[in-house]
Amino acid sequence: MAAISLFVSGCAPSFKAEAAPLESTSTTPAVVAPALPTRVPSNVPMRKLAPGEKPPQFVLFSFDGVGVSPNWDEFLKAAEESGARFTALMTGLYFLTDRASKRYRGPGHLPGESALPFGGTRKEVREQIGYLNRTWYAGHEMGTHFVGHFCAGTKYPGKDWTAGDWKNELNQFFSLMQNWRRNTGINDGPDLAFGPGAVKGGRTQCLEGSPEKLFPALRAHQMTWDSSMPAAKPGIYWPSKTRGIWEFPVPYVYSPALKARQTALDFNFWMTYNGAKNTPKQAPKISRMVRGTYNYMYKRAYAGNRAPIVVANHFNDWSGNAFNPATWQFMRDVCGNPETICATYTDLVSWLELQDPAVLKELQGLPPVAVDAKS
């Protein structure tokens, strides 16, 4: 938020030369406005690689939905301790109180319909704004997870949406974000510390949608990246720009614990493990499986093509909170390592677009890693 300076100009009054200035007898201290927090700067050195120079190992942590949770505190703490930055993907529902739910109308749905709960009470929405501000000032990125979260199995899910539907959904997301006070009647507490211009990308609900339908809507909102598409091929490989948008797919990689390839997203791990059944006693075993897969991805990429690693996660306490500890432990495992940068998507996009096209093309031509147990 930019500070506003107020300058007052005018004519100075005239005084007789012999008149002595009066001394102030007031003991009231001057009122000083509290300083706004300063946002932590980027951790990505913006410079071109020399031909043949090995790039840093980028790791992209992103969190779908970002509803208020103790897990949010843990990731903020882990990031601060390890020097990491992450991307918080905001769900537009959380900008609305339950009473204001009809301010949202998803494509093909009635006003107030959604697949997830809205933001709750005014107190809960204020708390959400507080967490978003903390995250922003800590140097992390704010992205979108859209609004209604309509997936396959609901009436008119995202997989069936047109380009116009995606544009409408994004129009509503940004409107809910900008007008959260007016929509909810909340007139106290802090303002949102950032505006729509900070949102440069996101992830769709349940990885639904297609570049043909989704990307025109992203471009219409001056967005530059997406991380919604399932990987087009196994392994970890350098991203490319498609239809004007940088696509960072959710990777499909070899998992040593599963001895098979796996979509590296927490819910997908859960589905593979036991069909997403709630088994809290199995949380330690699930956590080892997930953390081991992430570390395998990092080991292969760091020693190999150095392609950015996408880590997609939720704050949900699924199956005894099996997934979040594995992810924040992995953050601590690698983010302080030499030649490793745990970055935001937008900073990585800026870095990619700074590179010489020939150098970037060479990186994109490198074979994927973490494809199997040997490579």
CSV table of C-alpha atoms in Angstrom, one decimal:
chain,number,residue,atom,x,y,z
A,1,MET,CA,0.0,0.0,0.0
A,2,ALA,CA,1.5,3.3,-1.0
A,3,ALA,CA,1.8,6.0,1.6
A,4,ILE,CA,0.1,9.2,0.7
A,5,SER,CA,1.9,12.5,1.3
A,6,LEU,CA,-0.2,15.6,1.7
A,7,PHE,CA,1.4,18.9,0.8
A,8,VAL,CA,-0.3,22.3,1.7
A,9,SER,CA,0.8,25.4,-0.1
A,10,GLY,CA,-0.3,29.1,0.3
A,11,CYS,CA,0.7,32.6,1.2
A,12,ALA,CA,2.5,33.2,4.5
A,13,PRO,CA,1.0,35.9,6.7
A,14,SER,CA,3.0,39.2,7.2
A,15,PHE,CA,4.4,40.1,10.6
A,16,LYS,CA,5.9,43.4,11.8
A,17,ALA,CA,9.7,43.3,11.9
A,18,GLU,CA,9.8,44.1,15.6
A,19,ALA,CA,7.4,41.4,16.7
A,20,ALA,CA,9.0,38.6,18.6
A,21,PRO,CA,7.8,35.1,17.9
A,22,LEU,CA,5.7,33.6,20.7
A,23,GLU,CA,6.9,30.4,22.4
A,24,SER,CA,4.6,27.5,22.5
A,25,THR,CA,3.5,26.5,26.0
A,26,SER,CA,1.7,23.4,24.8
A,27,THR,CA,2.9,20.1,26.3
A,28,THR,CA,0.7,18.0,24.0
A,29,PRO,CA,3.0,15.6,22.0
A,30,ALA,CA,2.8,15.7,18.3
A,31,VAL,CA,0.6,12.9,16.8
A,32,VAL,CA,2.6,10.6,14.6
A,33,ALA,CA,0.8,8.2,12.3
A,34,PRO,CA,1.9,4.6,12.7
A,35,ALA,CA,4.3,3.5,10.0
A,36,LEU,CA,2.9,0.9,7.6
A,37,PRO,CA,4.7,-2.5,7.6
A,38,THR,CA,7.4,-2.9,5.0
A,39,ARG,CA,7.0,-5.9,2.7
A,40,VAL,CA,9.9,-8.4,2.7
A,41,PRO,CA,11.6,-8.2,-0.7
A,42,SER,CA,12.0,-10.9,-3.3
A,43,ASN,CA,14.6,-13.6,-2.8
A,44,VAL,CA,15.3,-14.2,-6.5
A,45,PRO,CA,18.5,-12.6,-7.9
A,46,MET,CA,17.4,-11.1,-11.3
A,47,ARG,CA,20.3,-11.8,-13.6
A,48,LYS,CA,20.9,-13.6,-16.8
A,49,LEU,CA,22.6,-17.0,-16.8
A,50,ALA,CA,25.8,-17.2,-18.8
A,51,PRO,CA,25.8,-19.9,-21.6
A,52,GLY,CA,26.4,-23.3,-19.9
A,53,GLU,CA,25.9,-21.9,-16.4
A,54,LYS,CA,23.7,-24.2,-14.1
A,55,PRO,CA,20.6,-22.4,-13.0
A,56,PRO,CA,19.4,-22.3,-9.4
A,57,GLN,CA,17.1,-25.0,-8.2
A,58,PHE,CA,13.7,-23.3,-7.9
A,59,VAL,CA,11.0,-24.8,-5.7
A,60,LEU,CA,7.5,-23.4,-6.0
A,61,PHE,CA,5.3,-24.0,-2.9
A,62,SER,CA,1.6,-23.1,-3.4
A,63,PHE,CA,-1.4,-23.6,-1.2
A,64,ASP,CA,-5.0,-23.9,-2.6
A,65,GLY,CA,-7.7,-22.0,-0.8
A,66,VAL,CA,-5.8,-20.6,2.2
A,67,GLY,CA,-8.6,-20.6,4.7
A,68,VAL,CA,-7.7,-19.6,8.3
A,69,SER,CA,-5.9,-22.5,10.0
A,70,PRO,CA,-3.0,-23.2,12.4
A,71,ASN,CA,-1.3,-24.8,9.4
A,72,TRP,CA,-1.1,-21.3,7.9
A,73,ASP,CA,0.9,-20.2,10.9
A,74,GLU,CA,3.2,-23.2,10.6
A,75,PHE,CA,4.0,-22.4,7.0
A,76,LEU,CA,4.7,-18.8,7.7
A,77,LYS,CA,7.0,-19.9,10.4
A,78,ALA,CA,8.8,-22.5,8.3
A,79,ALA,CA,9.2,-20.0,5.4
A,80,GLU,CA,10.7,-17.3,7.7
A,81,GLU,CA,13.1,-19.8,9.2
A,82,SER,CA,14.2,-21.2,5.8
A,83,GLY,CA,14.1,-18.0,3.7
A,84,ALA,CA,11.4,-19.5,1.5
A,85,ARG,CA,8.7,-17.6,-0.3
A,86,PHE,CA,5.4,-19.3,-1.3
A,87,THR,CA,2.2,-18.6,-3.2
A,88,ALA,CA,-1.1,-18.3,-1.4
A,89,LEU,CA,-4.0,-19.1,-3.7
A,90,MET,CA,-7.1,-17.2,-2.4
A,91,THR,CA,-10.6,-18.6,-2.7
A,92,GLY,CA,-13.1,-15.8,-3.3
A,93,LEU,CA,-15.7,-17.3,-1.0
A,94,TYR,CA,-13.7,-16.3,2.0
A,95,PHE,CA,-14.2,-12.6,1.2
A,96,LEU,CA,-17.9,-13.0,1.9
A,97,THR,CA,-19.7,-13.6,5.2
A,98,ASP,CA,-22.3,-16.4,5.1
A,99,ARG,CA,-25.1,-13.8,5.3
A,100,ALA,CA,-23.7,-12.1,2.1
A,101,SER,CA,-23.3,-15.3,0.2
A,102,LYS,CA,-25.8,-14.3,-2.6
A,103,ARG,CA,-23.3,-11.7,-3.7
A,104,TYR,CA,-21.7,-14.6,-5.6
A,105,ARG,CA,-23.2,-16.4,-8.5
A,106,GLY,CA,-21.1,-19.1,-10.2
A,107,PRO,CA,-21.4,-19.9,-13.9
A,108,GLY,CA,-24.5,-22.1,-14.3
A,109,HIS,CA,-25.5,-21.8,-10.7
A,110,LEU,CA,-27.9,-19.9,-8.5
A,111,PRO,CA,-26.8,-16.9,-6.3
A,112,GLY,CA,-25.2,-18.1,-3.1
A,113,GLU,CA,-24.5,-21.6,-4.4
A,114,SER,CA,-21.0,-23.0,-3.8
A,115,ALA,CA,-19.2,-26.3,-3.3
A,116,LEU,CA,-17.4,-25.0,-0.2
A,117,PRO,CA,-18.4,-22.9,2.8
A,118,PHE,CA,-18.3,-19.1,2.6
A,119,GLY,CA,-16.2,-17.0,5.0
A,120,GLY,CA,-18.4,-17.3,8.1
A,121,THR,CA,-19.0,-14.4,10.4
A,122,ARG,CA,-17.7,-10.9,10.2
A,123,LYS,CA,-15.1,-11.8,12.8
A,124,GLU,CA,-14.0,-14.7,10.7
A,125,VAL,CA,-13.7,-12.6,7.5
A,126,ARG,CA,-11.7,-10.0,9.4
A,127,GLU,CA,-9.4,-12.8,10.6
A,128,GLN,CA,-9.0,-14.0,7.0
A,129,ILE,CA,-8.0,-10.5,6.0
A,130,GLY,CA,-5.4,-10.4,8.8
A,131,TYR,CA,-3.8,-13.6,7.6
A,132,LEU,CA,-3.7,-12.5,4.0
A,133,ASN,CA,-2.0,-9.2,5.1
A,134,ARG,CA,0.6,-11.1,7.2
A,135,THR,CA,1.4,-13.3,4.3
A,136,TRP,CA,1.7,-10.4,1.9
A,137,TYR,CA,4.0,-8.4,4.1
A,138,ALA,CA,6.2,-11.5,4.7
A,139,GLY,CA,7.0,-11.4,1.0
A,140,HIS,CA,4.8,-14.2,-0.3
A,141,GLU,CA,2.6,-14.1,-3.4
A,142,MET,CA,-1.2,-13.9,-3.6
A,143,GLY,CA,-2.8,-15.9,-6.4
A,144,THR,CA,-6.3,-17.1,-7.1
A,145,HIS,CA,-8.1,-20.3,-6.5
A,146,PHE,CA,-11.2,-18.8,-8.1
A,147,VAL,CA,-14.5,-18.8,-6.2
A,148,GLY,CA,-17.2,-21.5,-6.2
A,149,HIS,CA,-14.9,-24.6,-6.4
A,150,PHE,CA,-17.3,-26.5,-8.7
A,151,CYS,CA,-15.6,-29.8,-9.6
A,152,ALA,CA,-16.7,-32.9,-11.5
A,153,GLY,CA,-19.7,-34.3,-9.8
A,154,THR,CA,-21.4,-31.0,-9.1
A,155,LYS,CA,-23.9,-29.2,-11.4
A,156,TYR,CA,-22.0,-27.6,-14.3
A,157,PRO,CA,-18.4,-28.1,-13.1
A,158,GLY,CA,-15.3,-26.2,-14.2
A,159,LYS,CA,-14.3,-28.9,-16.7
A,160,ASP,CA,-17.3,-27.8,-18.8
A,161,TRP,CA,-16.9,-24.1,-18.6
A,162,THR,CA,-16.5,-21.9,-21.6
A,163,ALA,CA,-13.9,-19.0,-21.9
A,164,GLY,CA,-16.8,-16.7,-21.0
A,165,ASP,CA,-17.6,-18.7,-17.8
A,166,TRP,CA,-13.9,-18.5,-16.7
A,167,LYS,CA,-13.9,-14.8,-17.4
A,168,ASN,CA,-17.1,-14.3,-15.4
A,169,GLU,CA,-15.7,-16.3,-12.5
A,170,LEU,CA,-12.5,-14.2,-12.4
A,171,ASN,CA,-14.6,-11.0,-12.7
A,172,GLN,CA,-16.4,-12.1,-9.6
A,173,PHE,CA,-13.2,-13.1,-7.8
A,174,PHE,CA,-11.7,-9.7,-8.3
A,175,SER,CA,-15.0,-7.9,-7.4
A,176,LEU,CA,-15.3,-9.9,-4.1
A,177,MET,CA,-11.7,-9.1,-3.3
A,178,GLN,CA,-12.1,-5.4,-4.0
A,179,ASN,CA,-15.5,-4.9,-2.5
A,180,TRP,CA,-15.3,-7.1,0.6
A,181,ARG,CA,-16.1,-4.3,3.0
A,182,ARG,CA,-19.2,-3.2,1.1
A,183,ASN,CA,-20.4,-6.7,0.5
A,184,THR,CA,-20.1,-7.7,4.2
A,185,GLY,CA,-20.8,-4.4,6.0
A,186,ILE,CA,-17.4,-4.7,7.8
A,187,ASN,CA,-16.2,-1.2,8.5
A,188,ASP,CA,-13.5,-1.8,11.1
A,189,GLY,CA,-10.2,-3.6,11.2
A,190,PRO,CA,-7.3,-3.3,8.6
A,191,ASP,CA,-7.8,-2.9,4.9
A,192,LEU,CA,-6.5,-5.5,2.5
A,193,ALA,CA,-2.8,-4.7,2.0
A,194,PHE,CA,-2.7,-5.4,-1.7
A,195,GLY,CA,-4.9,-5.0,-4.7
A,196,PRO,CA,-6.0,-7.0,-7.8
A,197,GLY,CA,-2.8,-6.1,-9.6
A,198,ALA,CA,-0.9,-8.3,-7.2
A,199,VAL,CA,-2.7,-11.4,-8.5
A,200,LYS,CA,-0.8,-12.7,-11.6
A,201,GLY,CA,-1.9,-16.4,-11.7
A,202,GLY,CA,-3.6,-19.2,-9.9
A,203,ARG,CA,-4.9,-22.8,-9.9
A,204,THR,CA,-8.3,-23.9,-10.8
A,205,GLN,CA,-10.5,-26.1,-8.7
A,206,CYS,CA,-9.6,-29.8,-9.0
A,207,LEU,CA,-7.2,-29.0,-11.8
A,208,GLU,CA,-10.1,-28.5,-14.2
A,209,GLY,CA,-10.3,-26.4,-17.3
A,210,SER,CA,-8.1,-26.2,-20.4
A,211,PRO,CA,-5.7,-23.7,-21.8
A,212,GLU,CA,-8.0,-23.1,-24.7
A,213,LYS,CA,-10.9,-22.0,-22.4
A,214,LEU,CA,-9.0,-20.7,-19.3
A,215,PHE,CA,-6.1,-18.8,-20.7
A,216,PRO,CA,-8.1,-16.1,-22.6
A,217,ALA,CA,-9.7,-15.3,-19.2
A,218,LEU,CA,-6.3,-15.0,-17.5
A,219,ARG,CA,-5.0,-12.7,-20.2
A,220,ALA,CA,-8.0,-10.5,-20.0
A,221,HIS,CA,-7.0,-9.9,-16.3
A,222,GLN,CA,-3.4,-9.2,-17.1
A,223,MET,CA,-2.3,-12.5,-15.5
A,224,THR,CA,0.9,-14.2,-16.6
A,225,TRP,CA,1.0,-17.7,-15.2
A,226,ASP,CA,-1.1,-20.8,-14.4
A,227,SER,CA,-0.5,-23.9,-12.3
A,228,SER,CA,-3.7,-25.9,-13.0
A,229,MET,CA,-2.8,-28.4,-15.7
A,230,PRO,CA,-1.8,-32.0,-15.0
A,231,ALA,CA,1.6,-32.6,-16.4
A,232,ALA,CA,1.6,-33.5,-20.1
A,233,LYS,CA,4.4,-36.0,-19.5
A,234,PRO,CA,6.1,-37.8,-16.6
A,235,GLY,CA,8.8,-36.2,-14.6
A,236,ILE,CA,10.0,-32.7,-13.8
A,237,TYR,CA,10.9,-30.5,-16.7
A,238,TRP,CA,11.3,-26.8,-17.5
A,239,PRO,CA,8.1,-24.8,-18.1
A,240,SER,CA,7.0,-23.1,-21.3
A,241,LYS,CA,4.7,-20.4,-22.3
A,242,THR,CA,1.4,-21.4,-24.0
A,243,ARG,CA,-1.2,-19.0,-25.4
A,244,GLY,CA,0.6,-16.2,-23.7
A,245,ILE,CA,0.6,-17.8,-20.2
A,246,TRP,CA,3.5,-19.5,-18.4
A,247,GLU,CA,2.2,-23.0,-17.4
A,248,PHE,CA,3.7,-24.7,-14.4
A,249,PRO,CA,2.0,-28.1,-14.4
A,250,VAL,CA,1.4,-30.2,-11.3
A,251,PRO,CA,4.1,-32.9,-11.7
A,252,TYR,CA,3.5,-36.6,-12.3
A,253,VAL,CA,6.6,-38.2,-10.9
A,254,TYR,CA,8.0,-41.4,-9.5
A,255,SER,CA,7.4,-42.0,-5.8
A,256,PRO,CA,9.9,-44.3,-4.1
A,257,ALA,CA,7.4,-45.2,-1.3
A,258,LEU,CA,4.7,-46.2,-3.8
A,259,LYS,CA,7.1,-47.7,-6.4
A,260,ALA,CA,5.0,-46.0,-9.0
A,261,ARG,CA,4.3,-42.6,-10.6
A,262,GLN,CA,2.1,-40.2,-8.7
A,263,THR,CA,0.6,-36.8,-9.2
A,264,ALA,CA,2.4,-34.8,-6.6
A,265,LEU,CA,-0.5,-33.1,-5.0
A,266,ASP,CA,-1.6,-33.8,-1.4
A,267,PHE,CA,-5.2,-34.9,-2.2
A,268,ASN,CA,-3.9,-37.1,-5.0
A,269,PHE,CA,-1.4,-38.8,-2.7
A,270,TRP,CA,-4.3,-39.5,-0.3
A,271,MET,CA,-6.5,-41.0,-3.1
A,272,THR,CA,-3.7,-43.3,-4.2
A,273,TYR,CA,-2.9,-44.3,-0.6
A,274,ASN,CA,-6.4,-45.4,0.4
A,275,GLY,CA,-9.1,-43.8,-1.7
A,276,ALA,CA,-9.0,-40.6,0.5
A,277,LYS,CA,-10.4,-42.5,3.6
A,278,ASN,CA,-9.9,-40.8,6.9
A,279,THR,CA,-7.3,-42.8,8.8
A,280,PRO,CA,-5.6,-40.6,11.4
A,281,LYS,CA,-3.5,-43.4,12.8
A,282,GLN,CA,-1.8,-43.8,9.4
A,283,ALA,CA,-0.8,-40.1,9.4
A,284,PRO,CA,2.9,-40.8,10.1
A,285,LYS,CA,3.2,-43.3,7.3
A,286,ILE,CA,1.4,-41.0,4.9
A,287,SER,CA,3.7,-38.2,5.8
A,288,ARG,CA,6.8,-40.3,5.2
A,289,MET,CA,5.5,-41.2,1.8
A,290,VAL,CA,4.8,-37.6,0.8
A,291,ARG,CA,8.0,-36.1,2.2
A,292,GLY,CA,10.1,-39.0,0.7
A,293,THR,CA,8.6,-38.3,-2.7
A,294,TYR,CA,9.3,-34.5,-2.5
A,295,ASN,CA,12.9,-35.2,-1.4
A,296,TYR,CA,13.3,-37.6,-4.3
A,297,MET,CA,12.0,-35.0,-6.7
A,298,TYR,CA,14.4,-32.5,-5.3
A,299,LYS,CA,17.4,-34.9,-5.4
A,300,ARG,CA,16.8,-35.8,-9.1
A,301,ALA,CA,16.2,-32.2,-10.2
A,302,TYR,CA,19.1,-30.7,-8.3
A,303,ALA,CA,21.6,-33.2,-9.7
A,304,GLY,CA,19.9,-33.2,-13.1
A,305,ASN,CA,18.1,-30.6,-15.2
A,306,ARG,CA,17.4,-28.2,-12.3
A,307,ALA,CA,13.9,-27.7,-13.5
A,308,PRO,CA,11.5,-25.9,-11.1
A,309,ILE,CA,9.7,-28.2,-8.7
A,310,VAL,CA,6.0,-27.5,-8.1
A,311,VAL,CA,4.7,-28.5,-4.7
A,312,ALA,CA,0.9,-28.2,-4.5
A,313,ASN,CA,-0.8,-28.4,-1.1
A,314,HIS,CA,-3.8,-27.5,0.9
A,315,PHE,CA,-4.1,-26.4,4.6
A,316,ASN,CA,-6.8,-29.1,5.2
A,317,ASP,CA,-6.2,-31.5,8.2
A,318,TRP,CA,-6.9,-34.5,6.0
A,319,SER,CA,-6.4,-37.9,7.7
A,320,GLY,CA,-4.9,-36.6,10.9
A,321,ASN,CA,-3.1,-33.7,9.2
A,322,ALA,CA,-0.9,-36.2,7.4
A,323,PHE,CA,0.1,-33.8,4.6
A,324,ASN,CA,1.0,-30.4,6.0
A,325,PRO,CA,3.8,-31.5,8.3
A,326,ALA,CA,5.4,-33.4,5.4
A,327,THR,CA,5.3,-30.3,3.3
A,328,TRP,CA,6.7,-27.8,5.9
A,329,GLN,CA,9.4,-30.3,6.8
A,330,PHE,CA,10.4,-30.5,3.1
A,331,MET,CA,10.4,-26.7,3.0
A,332,ARG,CA,12.9,-26.8,5.9
A,333,ASP,CA,14.8,-29.7,4.3
A,334,VAL,CA,15.7,-27.8,1.1
A,335,CYS,CA,15.0,-24.1,1.1
A,336,GLY,CA,18.3,-23.2,2.9
A,337,ASN,CA,20.4,-25.4,0.6
A,338,PRO,CA,23.1,-23.9,-1.7
A,339,GLU,CA,21.9,-22.9,-5.2
A,340,THR,CA,18.3,-23.5,-4.1
A,341,ILE,CA,15.6,-20.8,-4.2
A,342,CYS,CA,12.1,-21.4,-2.9
A,343,ALA,CA,10.4,-18.7,-4.8
A,344,THR,CA,7.0,-17.3,-5.9
A,345,TYR,CA,5.6,-18.0,-9.4
A,346,THR,CA,5.7,-14.3,-10.4
A,347,ASP,CA,9.3,-13.9,-9.4
A,348,LEU,CA,10.2,-17.1,-11.4
A,349,VAL,CA,8.3,-15.7,-14.4
A,350,SER,CA,10.3,-12.5,-14.2
A,351,TRP,CA,13.6,-14.6,-14.0
A,352,LEU,CA,12.6,-16.7,-17.0
A,353,GLU,CA,11.7,-13.7,-19.1
A,354,LEU,CA,15.0,-12.1,-18.3
A,355,GLN,CA,17.0,-15.1,-19.7
A,356,ASP,CA,18.5,-15.2,-23.2
A,357,PRO,CA,16.0,-17.1,-25.4
A,358,ALA,CA,18.7,-19.5,-26.6
A,359,VAL,CA,19.7,-20.4,-23.0
A,360,LEU,CA,16.1,-20.9,-22.0
A,361,LYS,CA,15.4,-23.1,-25.1
A,362,GLU,CA,18.4,-25.3,-24.1
A,363,LEU,CA,16.9,-25.7,-20.6
A,364,GLN,CA,13.5,-26.5,-22.0
A,365,GLY,CA,15.1,-29.2,-24.2
A,366,LEU,CA,16.6,-31.1,-21.3
A,367,PRO,CA,15.1,-34.5,-20.5
A,368,PRO,CA,12.7,-34.8,-17.5
A,369,VAL,CA,13.9,-36.2,-14.2
A,370,ALA,CA,12.2,-38.2,-11.5
A,371,VAL,CA,10.5,-40.2,-14.2
A,372,ASP,CA,11.3,-43.5,-12.6
A,373,ALA,CA,13.6,-45.1,-10.0
A,374,LYS,CA,16.7,-44.5,-12.1
A,375,SER,CA,16.4,-41.1,-13.6
